[in-house]
């Protein structure tokens, strides 16, 4: 199962590149694709000029630049051992997949996050009387993809005392955001930054549920806010009640809570109103 998942999520590895010097060569894909939260494998195999080699061997992986970049993984296989003992594995997320005695120092990275977007360089070192080493110069570019996720959704009061609904989602490819709801709110603005995009629905006029949908080629995500205006007494106070829901499940829970609160004589709703009132008073 591990293996199947593993192949599925990785490797749009297309071009193989080789570099050689004095009988050494390294073979790595130029680009690999991995999905946020999953694992990816970076393949690296090498050839060396020596007839046989059964002394201590060290495998190293760096990020960012060859020779100088931060070492994220290192393991040492002592004389003729097949076992490569890990001595460096940043945050414990890197492990060797290949068998270095079979000229394979492929690496697996677990639980990918956006920070893993980088270039990776593999290196092998022979020690003992041979003292020889080689590192790939080209590196593997790790491209990250992710199904959409709603990062934040909220209603805020603008300077002109009108209300705006704001939805931020992340994903790669960058998701397309759509607002739906009791319409006639007319203006939207969109801004995006690397893998995040924000869309704002301005001048909310109608009460009700506003839904934000984020879609990219890998999937979709929804979130919703409830916007209610109350005109109290003489009408000068506007109270807004909003439920913020990240994702459908939480949303459903809040709807149930909300209905429950209605039936129980509304202590829950009153609390929300008071909170908002005190926030407005600061303005
Ligand atoms: C490695 O880093 C040092 C200091 O950061 C720099 O002086 C040197 O030129 C770098 N070497 C290479 C090969 O990039
Ligand atoms: C290197 O090892 C990995 C993991 O075991 C394997 O998937 C890959 O096919 C190996 N590469 C070669 C060229 O044998
Ligand atoms: C994966 O990484 C995220 C942070 O990027 C962390 O919150 C989460 O606990 C990690 N999951 C596992 C299973 O290590
Ligand atoms: C990603 O990098 C940023 C800045 O370098 C850091 O603040 C953040 O904690 C990192 N996130 C993870 C999941 O490693
Ligand atoms: C969501 O956005 C609102 C408005 O920009 C902000 O006040 C709030 O802190 C954000 N919440 C999170 C979890 O980022
Ligand atoms: C958009 O809505 C605002 C506030 O309701 C209104 O003043 C403005 O005329 C509307 N603009 C358009 C193009 O409908």
mmCIF file of C-alpha atoms and ligand atoms in Angstrom:
data_model
loop_
_atom_site.group_PDB
_atom_site.id
_atom_site.type_symbol
_atom_site.label_atom_id
_atom_site.label_comp_id
_atom_site.label_asym_id
_atom_site.label_seq_id
_atom_site.Cartn_x
_atom_site.Cartn_y
_atom_site.Cartn_z
ATOM 1 C CA UNK A 1 0.000 0.000 0.000
ATOM 2 C CA UNK A 2 2.821 2.301 0.912
ATOM 3 C CA UNK A 3 4.456 1.561 -2.411
ATOM 4 C CA UNK A 4 1.331 2.208 -4.431
ATOM 5 C CA UNK A 5 0.593 5.512 -2.750
ATOM 6 C CA UNK A 6 4.135 6.424 -3.235
ATOM 7 C CA UNK A 7 4.153 5.980 -6.987
ATOM 8 C CA UNK A 8 0.814 7.610 -7.382
ATOM 9 C CA UNK A 9 1.724 10.840 -5.746
ATOM 10 C CA UNK A 10 5.140 11.431 -7.089
ATOM 11 C CA UNK A 11 7.210 11.459 -10.122
ATOM 12 C CA UNK A 12 6.337 13.295 -13.174
ATOM 13 C CA UNK A 13 9.997 12.808 -13.574
ATOM 14 C CA UNK A 14 10.731 13.251 -17.186
ATOM 15 C CA UNK A 15 14.216 14.152 -18.142
ATOM 16 C CA UNK A 16 17.136 12.209 -16.875
ATOM 17 C CA UNK A 17 20.361 14.055 -16.721
ATOM 18 C CA UNK A 18 23.783 12.635 -16.215
ATOM 19 C CA UNK A 19 27.042 14.274 -15.265
ATOM 20 C CA UNK A 20 30.379 12.555 -15.442
ATOM 21 C CA UNK A 21 33.950 13.044 -14.375
ATOM 22 C CA UNK A 22 36.782 10.516 -14.170
ATOM 23 C CA UNK A 23 34.442 7.573 -14.369
ATOM 24 C CA UNK A 24 31.935 9.019 -11.950
ATOM 25 C CA UNK A 25 28.412 9.824 -12.994
ATOM 26 C CA UNK A 26 25.148 10.575 -11.325
ATOM 27 C CA UNK A 27 21.669 10.087 -12.670
ATOM 28 C CA UNK A 28 18.819 12.166 -11.350
ATOM 29 C CA UNK A 29 15.527 13.404 -12.797
ATOM 30 C CA UNK A 30 15.505 17.139 -13.402
ATOM 31 C CA UNK A 31 12.119 17.606 -11.798
ATOM 32 C CA UNK A 32 9.869 15.630 -9.475
ATOM 33 C CA UNK A 33 6.348 16.449 -8.412
ATOM 34 C CA UNK A 34 5.054 15.801 -4.899
ATOM 35 C CA UNK A 35 1.821 16.573 -3.121
ATOM 36 C CA UNK A 36 1.569 18.607 0.091
ATOM 37 C CA UNK A 37 1.185 16.339 3.123
ATOM 38 C CA UNK A 38 2.307 13.228 1.244
ATOM 39 C CA UNK A 39 5.664 11.633 0.513
ATOM 40 C CA UNK A 40 7.873 11.904 -2.503
ATOM 41 C CA UNK A 41 10.916 9.983 -3.666
ATOM 42 C CA UNK A 42 13.926 11.598 -5.237
ATOM 43 C CA UNK A 43 15.846 9.102 -7.311
ATOM 44 C CA UNK A 44 19.597 9.236 -7.520
ATOM 45 C CA UNK A 45 21.902 6.536 -8.839
ATOM 46 C CA UNK A 46 25.594 6.714 -9.590
ATOM 47 C CA UNK A 47 28.474 4.918 -11.245
ATOM 48 C CA UNK A 48 32.038 5.049 -9.979
ATOM 49 C CA UNK A 49 35.421 4.277 -11.547
ATOM 50 C CA UNK A 50 36.507 1.631 -9.036
ATOM 51 C CA UNK A 51 36.328 -2.079 -9.746
ATOM 52 C CA UNK A 52 34.856 -2.822 -6.359
ATOM 53 C CA UNK A 53 34.309 -0.777 -3.286
ATOM 54 C CA UNK A 54 33.385 -2.247 0.059
ATOM 55 C CA UNK A 55 34.712 0.290 2.534
ATOM 56 C CA UNK A 56 32.861 3.060 4.333
ATOM 57 C CA UNK A 57 30.438 4.939 2.124
ATOM 58 C CA UNK A 58 28.566 8.134 2.950
ATOM 59 C CA UNK A 59 25.420 9.352 1.192
ATOM 60 C CA UNK A 60 24.494 13.029 1.487
ATOM 61 C CA UNK A 61 21.597 15.140 0.284
ATOM 62 C CA UNK A 62 21.642 18.928 0.218
ATOM 63 C CA UNK A 63 19.142 21.579 -0.685
ATOM 64 C CA UNK A 64 19.387 24.843 -2.574
ATOM 65 C CA UNK A 65 22.879 24.654 -4.051
ATOM 66 C CA UNK A 66 25.524 22.032 -4.750
ATOM 67 C CA UNK A 67 28.569 21.755 -2.446
ATOM 68 C CA UNK A 68 27.391 24.541 -0.148
ATOM 69 C CA UNK A 69 23.699 23.979 0.474
ATOM 70 C CA UNK A 70 22.254 22.815 3.803
ATOM 71 C CA UNK A 71 22.637 19.089 4.397
ATOM 72 C CA UNK A 72 19.176 17.648 5.022
ATOM 73 C CA UNK A 73 20.175 14.001 5.037
ATOM 74 C CA UNK A 74 23.301 11.983 5.628
ATOM 75 C CA UNK A 75 23.923 8.301 6.233
ATOM 76 C CA UNK A 76 26.995 6.155 6.618
ATOM 77 C CA UNK A 77 27.362 2.534 5.540
ATOM 78 C CA UNK A 78 30.363 0.976 7.245
ATOM 79 C CA UNK A 79 32.654 -1.480 5.523
ATOM 80 C CA UNK A 80 30.685 -3.769 3.239
ATOM 81 C CA UNK A 81 27.489 -3.235 5.256
ATOM 82 C CA UNK A 82 24.285 -2.795 3.296
ATOM 83 C CA UNK A 83 22.809 -0.799 6.135
ATOM 84 C CA UNK A 84 23.285 2.944 5.823
ATOM 85 C CA UNK A 85 23.068 4.401 9.294
ATOM 86 C CA UNK A 86 21.310 7.775 9.296
ATOM 87 C CA UNK A 87 23.324 10.518 10.974
ATOM 88 C CA UNK A 88 21.379 13.547 9.720
ATOM 89 C CA UNK A 89 17.679 13.666 8.867
ATOM 90 C CA UNK A 90 16.250 17.143 9.322
ATOM 91 C CA UNK A 91 13.050 16.953 11.375
ATOM 92 C CA UNK A 92 13.219 13.200 10.839
ATOM 93 C CA UNK A 93 11.419 13.478 7.526
ATOM 94 C CA UNK A 94 14.102 12.081 5.217
ATOM 95 C CA UNK A 95 15.094 8.486 4.726
ATOM 96 C CA UNK A 96 17.168 6.518 2.308
ATOM 97 C CA UNK A 97 15.238 4.331 -0.110
ATOM 98 C CA UNK A 98 18.004 2.992 -2.255
ATOM 99 C CA UNK A 99 20.803 0.622 -1.409
ATOM 100 C CA UNK A 100 24.068 2.552 -1.632
ATOM 101 C CA UNK A 101 25.991 -0.703 -2.221
ATOM 102 C CA UNK A 102 23.946 -1.030 -5.383
ATOM 103 C CA UNK A 103 24.849 2.525 -6.358
ATOM 104 C CA UNK A 104 21.443 3.832 -5.415
ATOM 105 C CA UNK A 105 21.020 6.616 -2.873
ATOM 106 C CA UNK A 106 17.394 7.552 -3.631
ATOM 107 C CA UNK A 107 15.737 9.544 -0.875
ATOM 108 C CA UNK A 108 12.206 9.716 0.456
ATOM 109 C CA UNK A 109 10.795 12.896 1.989
ATOM 110 C CA UNK A 110 7.706 12.513 4.160
ATOM 111 C CA UNK A 111 4.893 14.918 4.961
ATOM 112 C CA UNK A 112 5.707 17.522 2.332
ATOM 113 C CA UNK A 113 5.107 21.173 3.162
ATOM 114 C CA UNK A 114 5.445 24.288 1.025
ATOM 115 C CA UNK A 115 8.891 24.837 2.478
ATOM 116 C CA UNK A 116 10.148 21.718 0.733
ATOM 117 C CA UNK A 117 9.955 23.441 -2.623
ATOM 118 C CA UNK A 118 13.657 23.509 -3.422
ATOM 119 C CA UNK A 119 16.472 21.964 -5.439
ATOM 120 C CA UNK A 120 18.024 18.765 -4.093
ATOM 121 C CA UNK A 121 21.551 17.493 -4.706
ATOM 122 C CA UNK A 122 22.849 14.027 -3.951
ATOM 123 C CA UNK A 123 26.446 13.218 -3.102
ATOM 124 C CA UNK A 124 28.404 10.090 -2.386
ATOM 125 C CA UNK A 125 31.728 9.830 -0.548
ATOM 126 C CA UNK A 126 34.093 6.863 -0.383
ATOM 127 C CA UNK A 127 36.559 6.826 2.448
ATOM 128 C CA UNK A 128 39.457 4.651 3.469
ATOM 129 C CA UNK A 129 42.414 4.292 1.126
ATOM 130 C CA UNK A 130 40.325 5.346 -1.861
ATOM 131 C CA UNK A 131 39.087 8.776 -0.719
ATOM 132 C CA UNK A 132 36.867 9.679 -3.570
ATOM 133 C CA UNK A 133 33.658 11.611 -3.841
ATOM 134 C CA UNK A 134 31.130 12.923 -6.297
ATOM 135 C CA UNK A 135 28.111 15.203 -6.216
ATOM 136 C CA UNK A 136 25.412 15.953 -8.762
ATOM 137 C CA UNK A 137 25.565 19.539 -9.947
ATOM 138 C CA UNK A 138 22.253 19.716 -11.688
ATOM 139 C CA UNK A 139 19.998 18.859 -8.795
ATOM 140 C CA UNK A 140 16.389 17.802 -8.706
ATOM 141 C CA UNK A 141 13.751 20.502 -8.644
ATOM 142 C CA UNK A 142 10.890 19.513 -6.346
ATOM 143 C CA UNK A 143 7.618 20.897 -7.606
ATOM 144 C CA UNK A 144 4.763 20.836 -5.102
ATOM 145 C CA UNK A 145 1.108 20.515 -5.880
ATOM 146 C CA UNK A 146 -1.900 20.637 -3.571
ATOM 147 C CA UNK A 147 -5.655 20.346 -3.726
ATOM 148 C CA UNK A 148 -7.370 23.565 -2.606
ATOM 149 C CA UNK A 149 -7.767 24.327 1.092
ATOM 150 C CA UNK A 150 -9.686 27.257 2.563
ATOM 151 C CA UNK A 151 -7.195 28.994 4.823
ATOM 152 C CA UNK A 152 -9.458 31.729 6.157
ATOM 153 C CA UNK A 153 -12.928 33.065 5.567
ATOM 154 C CA UNK A 154 -14.398 36.033 7.386
ATOM 155 C CA UNK A 155 -16.667 39.068 7.304
ATOM 156 C CA UNK A 156 -15.147 42.378 8.249
ATOM 157 C CA UNK A 157 -16.422 45.884 8.674
ATOM 158 C CA UNK A 158 -14.862 48.353 6.294
ATOM 159 C CA UNK A 159 -14.000 51.973 7.080
ATOM 160 C CA UNK A 160 -17.253 53.154 5.561
ATOM 161 C CA UNK A 161 -19.226 50.819 7.899
ATOM 162 C CA UNK A 162 -20.092 48.512 5.061
ATOM 163 C CA UNK A 163 -19.246 44.839 5.354
ATOM 164 C CA UNK A 164 -16.926 42.724 3.257
ATOM 165 C CA UNK A 165 -16.583 38.979 3.014
ATOM 166 C CA UNK A 166 -13.047 37.736 2.499
ATOM 167 C CA UNK A 167 -11.903 34.268 1.528
ATOM 168 C CA UNK A 168 -8.323 33.028 1.351
ATOM 169 C CA UNK A 169 -7.450 29.667 -0.141
ATOM 170 C CA UNK A 170 -4.242 27.892 -1.001
ATOM 171 C CA UNK A 171 -3.365 25.293 -3.574
ATOM 172 C CA UNK A 172 -1.132 24.569 -6.546
ATOM 173 C CA UNK A 173 -2.110 25.125 -9.298
ATOM 174 C CA UNK A 174 -3.522 28.299 -7.784
ATOM 175 C CA UNK A 175 -7.248 27.723 -7.183
ATOM 176 C CA UNK A 176 -10.002 29.803 -8.709
ATOM 177 C CA UNK A 177 -12.272 31.332 -6.075
ATOM 178 C CA UNK A 178 -15.982 31.950 -6.460
ATOM 179 C CA UNK A 179 -18.331 33.589 -4.014
ATOM 180 C CA UNK A 180 -21.987 32.598 -4.018
ATOM 181 C CA UNK A 181 -24.801 33.796 -1.826
ATOM 182 C CA UNK A 182 -27.790 36.135 -1.633
ATOM 183 C CA UNK A 183 -26.366 38.221 -4.369
ATOM 184 C CA UNK A 184 -26.435 41.866 -5.304
ATOM 185 C CA UNK A 185 -23.121 42.378 -3.608
ATOM 186 C CA UNK A 186 -21.404 43.594 -6.620
ATOM 187 C CA UNK A 187 -17.685 44.159 -6.339
ATOM 188 C CA UNK A 188 -15.051 41.565 -5.845
ATOM 189 C CA UNK A 189 -11.342 41.982 -5.721
ATOM 190 C CA UNK A 190 -8.757 39.278 -6.145
ATOM 191 C CA UNK A 191 -5.168 39.156 -5.022
ATOM 192 C CA UNK A 192 -2.711 36.301 -4.980
ATOM 193 C CA UNK A 193 0.712 35.525 -3.628
ATOM 194 C CA UNK A 194 2.661 32.405 -4.538
ATOM 195 C CA UNK A 195 0.297 29.553 -3.647
ATOM 196 C CA UNK A 196 -2.383 31.631 -1.872
ATOM 197 C CA UNK A 197 -5.244 33.588 -3.356
ATOM 198 C CA UNK A 198 -7.733 35.952 -1.681
ATOM 199 C CA UNK A 199 -11.054 37.103 -3.035
ATOM 200 C CA UNK A 200 -13.171 39.753 -1.418
ATOM 201 C CA UNK A 201 -16.859 40.376 -1.870
ATOM 202 C CA UNK A 202 -17.485 43.996 -1.014
ATOM 203 C CA UNK A 203 -20.505 45.883 0.283
ATOM 204 C CA UNK A 204 -22.596 42.990 1.540
ATOM 205 C CA UNK A 205 -26.209 44.075 1.418
ATOM 206 C CA UNK A 206 -28.234 40.917 1.967
ATOM 207 C CA UNK A 207 -28.442 38.651 4.979
ATOM 208 C CA UNK A 208 -27.676 34.994 4.528
ATOM 209 C CA UNK A 209 -25.071 32.436 3.826
ATOM 210 C CA UNK A 210 -22.128 33.309 1.619
ATOM 211 C CA UNK A 211 -20.137 30.418 0.237
ATOM 212 C CA UNK A 212 -16.603 30.524 -1.078
ATOM 213 C CA UNK A 213 -15.543 27.727 -3.414
ATOM 214 C CA UNK A 214 -11.928 27.078 -4.370
ATOM 215 C CA UNK A 215 -11.239 24.847 -7.356
ATOM 216 C CA UNK A 216 -8.125 23.626 -9.080
ATOM 217 C CA UNK A 217 -7.309 20.596 -11.197
ATOM 218 C CA UNK A 218 -6.794 18.478 -8.063
ATOM 219 C CA UNK A 219 -10.048 19.176 -6.306
ATOM 220 C CA UNK A 220 -12.254 21.674 -4.572
ATOM 221 C CA UNK A 221 -12.946 23.078 -1.118
ATOM 222 C CA UNK A 222 -15.797 25.129 0.273
ATOM 223 C CA UNK A 223 -16.232 27.413 3.224
ATOM 224 C CA UNK A 224 -19.086 29.643 4.285
ATOM 225 C CA UNK A 225 -19.873 32.630 6.459
ATOM 226 C CA UNK A 226 -23.261 33.718 7.709
ATOM 227 C CA UNK A 227 -23.979 37.406 7.635
ATOM 228 C CA UNK A 228 -26.911 38.889 9.557
ATOM 229 C CA UNK A 229 -27.692 42.490 10.217
ATOM 230 C CA UNK A 230 -30.025 43.422 13.033
ATOM 231 C CA UNK A 231 -31.520 46.819 13.409
ATOM 232 C CA UNK A 232 -32.151 47.240 17.125
ATOM 233 C CA UNK A 233 -34.644 49.690 18.686
ATOM 234 C CA UNK A 234 -34.224 53.123 17.189
ATOM 235 C CA UNK A 235 -32.242 51.561 14.385
ATOM 236 C CA UNK A 236 -28.889 53.187 14.874
ATOM 237 C CA UNK A 237 -27.194 49.977 16.044
ATOM 238 C CA UNK A 238 -26.298 47.407 13.494
ATOM 239 C CA UNK A 239 -25.355 44.086 14.961
ATOM 240 C CA UNK A 240 -23.771 41.499 12.845
ATOM 241 C CA UNK A 241 -23.706 37.865 13.652
ATOM 242 C CA UNK A 242 -21.362 35.701 11.779
ATOM 243 C CA UNK A 243 -20.441 32.109 11.915
ATOM 244 C CA UNK A 244 -17.160 31.223 10.426
ATOM 245 C CA UNK A 245 -16.787 27.769 9.086
ATOM 246 C CA UNK A 246 -13.668 26.311 7.630
ATOM 247 C CA UNK A 247 -14.761 23.446 5.478
ATOM 248 C CA UNK A 248 -18.076 21.775 5.115
ATOM 249 C CA UNK A 249 -17.921 19.547 8.171
ATOM 250 C CA UNK A 250 -17.302 22.344 10.607
ATOM 251 C CA UNK A 251 -19.941 24.329 8.819
ATOM 252 C CA UNK A 252 -22.514 21.589 9.317
ATOM 253 C CA UNK A 253 -21.636 21.426 13.004
ATOM 254 C CA UNK A 254 -22.110 25.160 13.382
ATOM 255 C CA UNK A 255 -25.441 25.066 11.607
ATOM 256 C CA UNK A 256 -26.600 22.414 14.051
ATOM 257 C CA UNK A 257 -25.293 24.443 16.986
ATOM 258 C CA UNK A 258 -27.000 27.515 15.631
ATOM 259 C CA UNK A 259 -30.355 25.780 15.241
ATOM 260 C CA UNK A 260 -29.921 24.305 18.711
ATOM 261 C CA UNK A 261 -29.270 27.748 20.122
ATOM 262 C CA UNK A 262 -32.366 29.137 18.455
ATOM 263 C CA UNK A 263 -34.549 26.493 20.083
ATOM 264 C CA UNK A 264 -33.041 26.929 23.500
ATOM 265 C CA UNK A 265 -33.921 30.581 23.852
ATOM 266 C CA UNK A 266 -30.834 32.036 22.234
ATOM 267 C CA UNK A 267 -28.103 32.424 24.883
ATOM 268 C CA UNK A 268 -25.561 31.435 22.238
ATOM 269 C CA UNK A 269 -26.720 34.047 19.786
ATOM 270 C CA UNK A 270 -26.785 36.771 22.386
ATOM 271 C CA UNK A 271 -23.195 36.044 23.293
ATOM 272 C CA UNK A 272 -22.171 36.531 19.678
ATOM 273 C CA UNK A 273 -24.029 39.826 19.488
ATOM 274 C CA UNK A 274 -22.380 41.143 22.605
ATOM 275 C CA UNK A 275 -18.953 40.229 21.334
ATOM 276 C CA UNK A 276 -19.516 42.128 18.178
ATOM 277 C CA UNK A 277 -20.970 45.097 19.999
ATOM 278 C CA UNK A 278 -17.875 45.496 22.122
ATOM 279 C CA UNK A 279 -15.710 45.310 19.040
ATOM 280 C CA UNK A 280 -17.693 48.077 17.334
ATOM 281 C CA UNK A 281 -17.469 50.238 20.418
ATOM 282 C CA UNK A 282 -13.698 50.401 19.987
ATOM 283 C CA UNK A 283 -13.943 51.878 16.510
HETATM 284 C C1 LIG B 1 30.094 28.576 -0.469
HETATM 285 O O1 LIG B 1 29.711 29.546 0.500
HETATM 286 C C2 LIG B 1 30.767 30.444 0.823
HETATM 287 C C3 LIG B 1 30.288 31.342 1.951
HETATM 288 O O2 LIG B 1 28.907 31.380 2.029
HETATM 289 C C4 LIG B 1 31.166 31.234 -0.404
HETATM 290 O O3 LIG B 1 32.203 32.117 -0.088
HETATM 291 C C5 LIG B 1 31.605 30.276 -1.489
HETATM 292 O O4 LIG B 1 31.884 30.971 -2.675
HETATM 293 C C6 LIG B 1 30.512 29.268 -1.754
HETATM 294 N N1 LIG B 1 31.031 28.269 -2.687
HETATM 295 C C7 LIG B 1 30.347 27.861 -3.749
HETATM 296 C C8 LIG B 1 30.969 26.826 -4.585
HETATM 297 O O5 LIG B 1 29.238 28.309 -4.013
HETATM 298 C C1 LIG B 2 16.765 2.852 -6.549
HETATM 299 O O1 LIG B 2 16.035 2.485 -5.375
HETATM 300 C C2 LIG B 2 14.689 2.839 -5.424
HETATM 301 C C3 LIG B 2 14.084 2.487 -4.081
HETATM 302 O O2 LIG B 2 14.338 1.161 -3.739
HETATM 303 C C4 LIG B 2 13.986 2.134 -6.563
HETATM 304 O O3 LIG B 2 12.647 2.523 -6.633
HETATM 305 C C5 LIG B 2 14.687 2.492 -7.862
HETATM 306 O O4 LIG B 2 14.113 1.785 -8.926
HETATM 307 C C6 LIG B 2 16.162 2.193 -7.760
HETATM 308 N N1 LIG B 2 16.810 2.687 -8.986
HETATM 309 C C7 LIG B 2 17.517 1.882 -9.776
HETATM 310 C C8 LIG B 2 18.068 2.510 -10.998
HETATM 311 O O5 LIG B 2 17.676 0.707 -9.505
HETATM 312 C C1 LIG B 3 3.082 17.142 8.813
HETATM 313 O O1 LIG B 3 3.552 18.463 8.822
HETATM 314 C C2 LIG B 3 2.660 19.405 9.411
HETATM 315 C C3 LIG B 3 3.283 20.768 9.277
HETATM 316 O O2 LIG B 3 3.687 21.003 7.970
HETATM 317 C C4 LIG B 3 2.409 19.054 10.854
HETATM 318 O O3 LIG B 3 1.480 19.943 11.422
HETATM 319 C C5 LIG B 3 1.867 17.626 10.934
HETATM 320 O O4 LIG B 3 1.749 17.241 12.286
HETATM 321 C C6 LIG B 3 2.818 16.666 10.222
HETATM 322 N N1 LIG B 3 2.210 15.340 10.177
HETATM 323 C C7 LIG B 3 2.873 14.254 10.491
HETATM 324 C C8 LIG B 3 2.125 12.972 10.375
HETATM 325 O O5 LIG B 3 4.050 14.284 10.836
HETATM 326 C C1 LIG B 4 8.510 27.151 6.750
HETATM 327 O O1 LIG B 4 9.450 28.204 6.741
HETATM 328 C C2 LIG B 4 9.053 29.329 7.514
HETATM 329 C C3 LIG B 4 10.073 30.416 7.310
HETATM 330 O O2 LIG B 4 11.325 29.918 7.000
HETATM 331 C C4 LIG B 4 8.935 28.898 8.966
HETATM 332 O O3 LIG B 4 8.523 29.995 9.751
HETATM 333 C C5 LIG B 4 7.898 27.788 9.077
HETATM 334 O O4 LIG B 4 7.817 27.316 10.400
HETATM 335 C C6 LIG B 4 8.265 26.643 8.162
HETATM 336 N N1 LIG B 4 7.160 25.685 8.159
HETATM 337 C C7 LIG B 4 7.369 24.380 8.281
HETATM 338 C C8 LIG B 4 6.173 23.521 8.265
HETATM 339 O O5 LIG B 4 8.489 23.898 8.388
HETATM 340 C C1 LIG B 5 -8.700 35.465 9.138
HETATM 341 O O1 LIG B 5 -8.820 36.771 8.562
HETATM 342 C C2 LIG B 5 -9.226 37.765 9.469
HETATM 343 C C3 LIG B 5 -9.400 39.014 8.689
HETATM 344 O O2 LIG B 5 -8.343 39.253 7.798
HETATM 345 C C4 LIG B 5 -8.160 37.907 10.566
HETATM 346 O O3 LIG B 5 -8.580 38.865 11.504
HETATM 347 C C5 LIG B 5 -7.975 36.563 11.246
HETATM 348 O O4 LIG B 5 -6.931 36.644 12.180
HETATM 349 C C6 LIG B 5 -7.642 35.505 10.236
HETATM 350 N N1 LIG B 5 -7.588 34.208 10.890
HETATM 351 C C7 LIG B 5 -6.614 33.342 10.665
HETATM 352 C C8 LIG B 5 -6.734 32.051 11.382
HETATM 353 O O5 LIG B 5 -5.700 33.599 9.922
HETATM 354 C C1 LIG B 6 -22.163 48.335 -5.858
HETATM 355 O O1 LIG B 6 -22.751 48.407 -4.571
HETATM 356 C C2 LIG B 6 -22.595 49.652 -3.937
HETATM 357 C C3 LIG B 6 -23.169 49.517 -2.557
HETATM 358 O O2 LIG B 6 -24.337 48.781 -2.583
HETATM 359 C C4 LIG B 6 -23.327 50.724 -4.753
HETATM 360 O O3 LIG B 6 -23.148 51.968 -4.143
HETATM 361 C C5 LIG B 6 -22.733 50.738 -6.149
HETATM 362 O O4 LIG B 6 -23.452 51.635 -6.958
HETATM 363 C C6 LIG B 6 -22.802 49.354 -6.778
HETATM 364 N N1 LIG B 6 -22.075 49.376 -8.034
HETATM 365 C C7 LIG B 6 -22.500 48.721 -9.086
HETATM 366 C C8 LIG B 6 -21.616 48.826 -10.307
HETATM 367 O O5 LIG B 6 -23.531 48.069 -9.102
#
